[in-house]
mmCIF file of C-alpha atoms in Angstrom:
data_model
loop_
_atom_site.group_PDB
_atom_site.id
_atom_site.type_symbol
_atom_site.label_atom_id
_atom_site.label_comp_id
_atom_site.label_asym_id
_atom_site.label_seq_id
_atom_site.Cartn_x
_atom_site.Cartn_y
_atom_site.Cartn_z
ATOM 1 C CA UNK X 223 0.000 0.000 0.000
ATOM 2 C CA UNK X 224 1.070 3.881 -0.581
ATOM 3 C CA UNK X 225 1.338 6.207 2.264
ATOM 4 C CA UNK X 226 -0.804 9.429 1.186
ATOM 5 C CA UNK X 227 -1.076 13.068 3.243
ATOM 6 C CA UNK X 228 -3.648 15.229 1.837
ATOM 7 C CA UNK X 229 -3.307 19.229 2.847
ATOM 8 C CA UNK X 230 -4.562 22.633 1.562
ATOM 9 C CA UNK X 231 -8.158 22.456 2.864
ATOM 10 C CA UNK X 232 -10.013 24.712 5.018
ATOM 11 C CA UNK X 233 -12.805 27.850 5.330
ATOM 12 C CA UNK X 234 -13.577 29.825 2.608
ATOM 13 C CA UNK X 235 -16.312 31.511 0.952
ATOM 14 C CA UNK X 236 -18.389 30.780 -1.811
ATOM 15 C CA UNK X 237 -17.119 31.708 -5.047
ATOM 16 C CA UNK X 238 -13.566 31.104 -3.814
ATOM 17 C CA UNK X 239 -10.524 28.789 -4.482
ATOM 18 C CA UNK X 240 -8.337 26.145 -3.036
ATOM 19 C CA UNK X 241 -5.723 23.990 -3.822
ATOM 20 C CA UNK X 242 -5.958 20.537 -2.248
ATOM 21 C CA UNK X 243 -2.335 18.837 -2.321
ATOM 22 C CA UNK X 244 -2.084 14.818 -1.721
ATOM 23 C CA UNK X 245 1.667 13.680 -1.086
ATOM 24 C CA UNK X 246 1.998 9.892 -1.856
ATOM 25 C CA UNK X 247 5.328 7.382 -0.561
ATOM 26 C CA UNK X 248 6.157 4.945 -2.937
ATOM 27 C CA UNK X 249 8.885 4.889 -6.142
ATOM 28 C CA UNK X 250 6.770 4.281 -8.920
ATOM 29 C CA UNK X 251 4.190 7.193 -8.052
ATOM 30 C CA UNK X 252 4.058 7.598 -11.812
ATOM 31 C CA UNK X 253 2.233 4.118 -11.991
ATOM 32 C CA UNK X 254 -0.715 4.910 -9.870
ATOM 33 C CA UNK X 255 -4.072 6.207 -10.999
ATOM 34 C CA UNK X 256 -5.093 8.540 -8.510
ATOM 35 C CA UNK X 257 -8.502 9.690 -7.515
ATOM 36 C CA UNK X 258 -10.161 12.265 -4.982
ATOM 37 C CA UNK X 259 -13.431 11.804 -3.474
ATOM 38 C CA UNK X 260 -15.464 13.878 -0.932
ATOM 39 C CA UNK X 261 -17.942 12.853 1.831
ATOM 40 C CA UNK X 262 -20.318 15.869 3.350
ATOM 41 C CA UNK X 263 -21.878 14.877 6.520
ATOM 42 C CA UNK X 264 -24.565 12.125 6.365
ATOM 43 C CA UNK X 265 -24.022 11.788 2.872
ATOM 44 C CA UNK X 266 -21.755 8.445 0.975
ATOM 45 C CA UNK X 267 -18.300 8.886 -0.216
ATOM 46 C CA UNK X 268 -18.642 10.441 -3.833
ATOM 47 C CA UNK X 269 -16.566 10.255 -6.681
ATOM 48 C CA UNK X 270 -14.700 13.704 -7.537
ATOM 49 C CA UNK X 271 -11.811 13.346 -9.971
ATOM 50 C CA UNK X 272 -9.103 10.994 -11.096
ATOM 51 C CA UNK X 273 -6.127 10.836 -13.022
ATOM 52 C CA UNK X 274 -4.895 8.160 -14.789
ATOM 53 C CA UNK X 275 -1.679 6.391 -15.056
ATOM 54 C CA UNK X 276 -2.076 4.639 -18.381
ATOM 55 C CA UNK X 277 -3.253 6.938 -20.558
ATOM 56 C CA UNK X 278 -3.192 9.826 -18.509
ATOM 57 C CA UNK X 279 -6.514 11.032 -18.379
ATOM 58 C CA UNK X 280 -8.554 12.789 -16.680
ATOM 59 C CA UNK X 281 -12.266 12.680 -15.725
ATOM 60 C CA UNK X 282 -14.749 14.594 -13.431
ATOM 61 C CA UNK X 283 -17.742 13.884 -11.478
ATOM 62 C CA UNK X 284 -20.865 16.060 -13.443
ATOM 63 C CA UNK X 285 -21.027 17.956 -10.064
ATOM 64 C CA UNK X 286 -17.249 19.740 -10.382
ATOM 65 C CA UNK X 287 -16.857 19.878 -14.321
ATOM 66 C CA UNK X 288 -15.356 22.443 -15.713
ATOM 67 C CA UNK X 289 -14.593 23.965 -11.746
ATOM 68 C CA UNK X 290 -11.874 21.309 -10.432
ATOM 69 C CA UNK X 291 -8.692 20.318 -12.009
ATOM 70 C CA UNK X 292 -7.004 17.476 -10.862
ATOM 71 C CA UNK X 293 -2.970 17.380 -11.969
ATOM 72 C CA UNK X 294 -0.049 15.793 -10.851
ATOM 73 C CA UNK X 295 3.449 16.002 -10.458
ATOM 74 C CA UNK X 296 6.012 12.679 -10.381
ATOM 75 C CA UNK X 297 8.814 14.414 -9.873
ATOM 76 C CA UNK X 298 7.130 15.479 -6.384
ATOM 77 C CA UNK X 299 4.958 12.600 -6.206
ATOM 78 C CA UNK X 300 1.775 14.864 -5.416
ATOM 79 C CA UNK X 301 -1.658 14.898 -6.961
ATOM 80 C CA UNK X 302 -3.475 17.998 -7.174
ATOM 81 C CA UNK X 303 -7.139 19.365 -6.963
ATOM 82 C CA UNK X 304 -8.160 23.084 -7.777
ATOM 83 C CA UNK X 305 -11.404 23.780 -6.750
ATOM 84 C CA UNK X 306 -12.241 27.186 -8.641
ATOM 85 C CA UNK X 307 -16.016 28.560 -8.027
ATOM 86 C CA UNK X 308 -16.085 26.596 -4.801
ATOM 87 C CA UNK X 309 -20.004 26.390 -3.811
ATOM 88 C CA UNK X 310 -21.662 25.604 0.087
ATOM 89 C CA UNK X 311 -22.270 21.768 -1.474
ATOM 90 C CA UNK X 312 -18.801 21.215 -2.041
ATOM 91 C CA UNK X 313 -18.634 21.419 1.745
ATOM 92 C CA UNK X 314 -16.830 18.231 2.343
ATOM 93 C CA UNK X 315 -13.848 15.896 4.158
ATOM 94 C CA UNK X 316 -12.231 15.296 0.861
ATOM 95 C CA UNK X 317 -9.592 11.848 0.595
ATOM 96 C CA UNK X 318 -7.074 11.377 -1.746
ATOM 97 C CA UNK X 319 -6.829 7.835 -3.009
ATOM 98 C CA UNK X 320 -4.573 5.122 -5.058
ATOM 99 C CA UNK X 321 -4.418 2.785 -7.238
ATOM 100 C CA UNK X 322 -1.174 1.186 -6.859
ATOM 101 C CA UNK X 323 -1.857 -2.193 -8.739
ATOM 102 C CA UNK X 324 -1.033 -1.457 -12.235
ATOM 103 C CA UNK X 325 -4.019 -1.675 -13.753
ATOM 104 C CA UNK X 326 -4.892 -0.881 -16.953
ATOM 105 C CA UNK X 327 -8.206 -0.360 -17.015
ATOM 106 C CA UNK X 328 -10.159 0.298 -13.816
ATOM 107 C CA UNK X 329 -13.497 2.102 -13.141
ATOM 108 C CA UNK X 330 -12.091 5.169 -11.307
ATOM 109 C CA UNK X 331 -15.205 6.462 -9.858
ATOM 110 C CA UNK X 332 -15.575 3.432 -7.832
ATOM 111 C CA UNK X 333 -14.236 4.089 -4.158
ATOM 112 C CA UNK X 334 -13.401 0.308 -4.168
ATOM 113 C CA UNK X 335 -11.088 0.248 -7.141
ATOM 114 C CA UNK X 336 -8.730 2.013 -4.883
ATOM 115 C CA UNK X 337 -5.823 0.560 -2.413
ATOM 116 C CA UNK X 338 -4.574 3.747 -0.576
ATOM 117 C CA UNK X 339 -6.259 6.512 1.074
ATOM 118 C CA UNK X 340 -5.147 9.530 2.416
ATOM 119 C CA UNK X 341 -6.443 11.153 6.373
ATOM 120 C CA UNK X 342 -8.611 13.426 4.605
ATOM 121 C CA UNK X 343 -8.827 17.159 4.560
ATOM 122 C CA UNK X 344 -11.547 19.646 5.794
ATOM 123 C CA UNK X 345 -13.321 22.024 2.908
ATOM 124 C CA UNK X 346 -15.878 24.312 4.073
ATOM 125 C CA UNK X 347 -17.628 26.238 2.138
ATOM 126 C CA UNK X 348 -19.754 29.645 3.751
ATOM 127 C CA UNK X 349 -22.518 31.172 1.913
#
């Protein structure tokens, strides 16, 4: 399994941004798919973003398109989220995750497709 530390959440209004940062251990970093989701209180862990490793895409829950970017960086071995427009729903603990196992095809918006998760970070988001 791969250590992961997420960071960069906290209070903000709506209409603002933040940068979530997830810090994964591991040497071959560059191999995982990586994926955030969010859970808001009383509600189930839901599917935000991923990136894959294989063909390096990228895809979005409907909820956060064309608001949140997720990126990464190997060299740092850190998976990003911007959350730009940030709205009172997206008022969340949000968990970075992994895929460590090499997979080529996986369905990334399924929480159990993942081997790693992060602490999770507080996002609050004031009207």
């Amino acid at each position: 399994q791969v250590q992961l530390v997420e960071s960069g959440g906290g209070l903000v209004q709506a209409g603002a941004s933040l940068r979530l940062s997830c810090a994964a251990s591991g040497r071959t970093f560059s191999s995982y798919t990586m994926g955030w989701f969010r859970q808001a209180p009383g509600k189930e862990r839901e599917f935000v973003a991923a990136n894959t490793w294989s063909r390096g895409s990228t895809h979005y829950a409907e909820s956060v398109k064309g608001r949140f970017t997720i990126s990464r960086d190997n060299a740092k071995n850190t998976v990003y989220l911007q959350m730009n427009s940030l709205k009172p729903e997206d008022t969340a603990i949000y968990y970075c995750a992994a895929d460590s196992t090499l997979r080529w095809t996986l369905d990334v918006t399924g929480a159990h497709e993942y081997d790693s998760w992060g602490q999770g970070t507080q996002v609050t988001v004031s009207s």
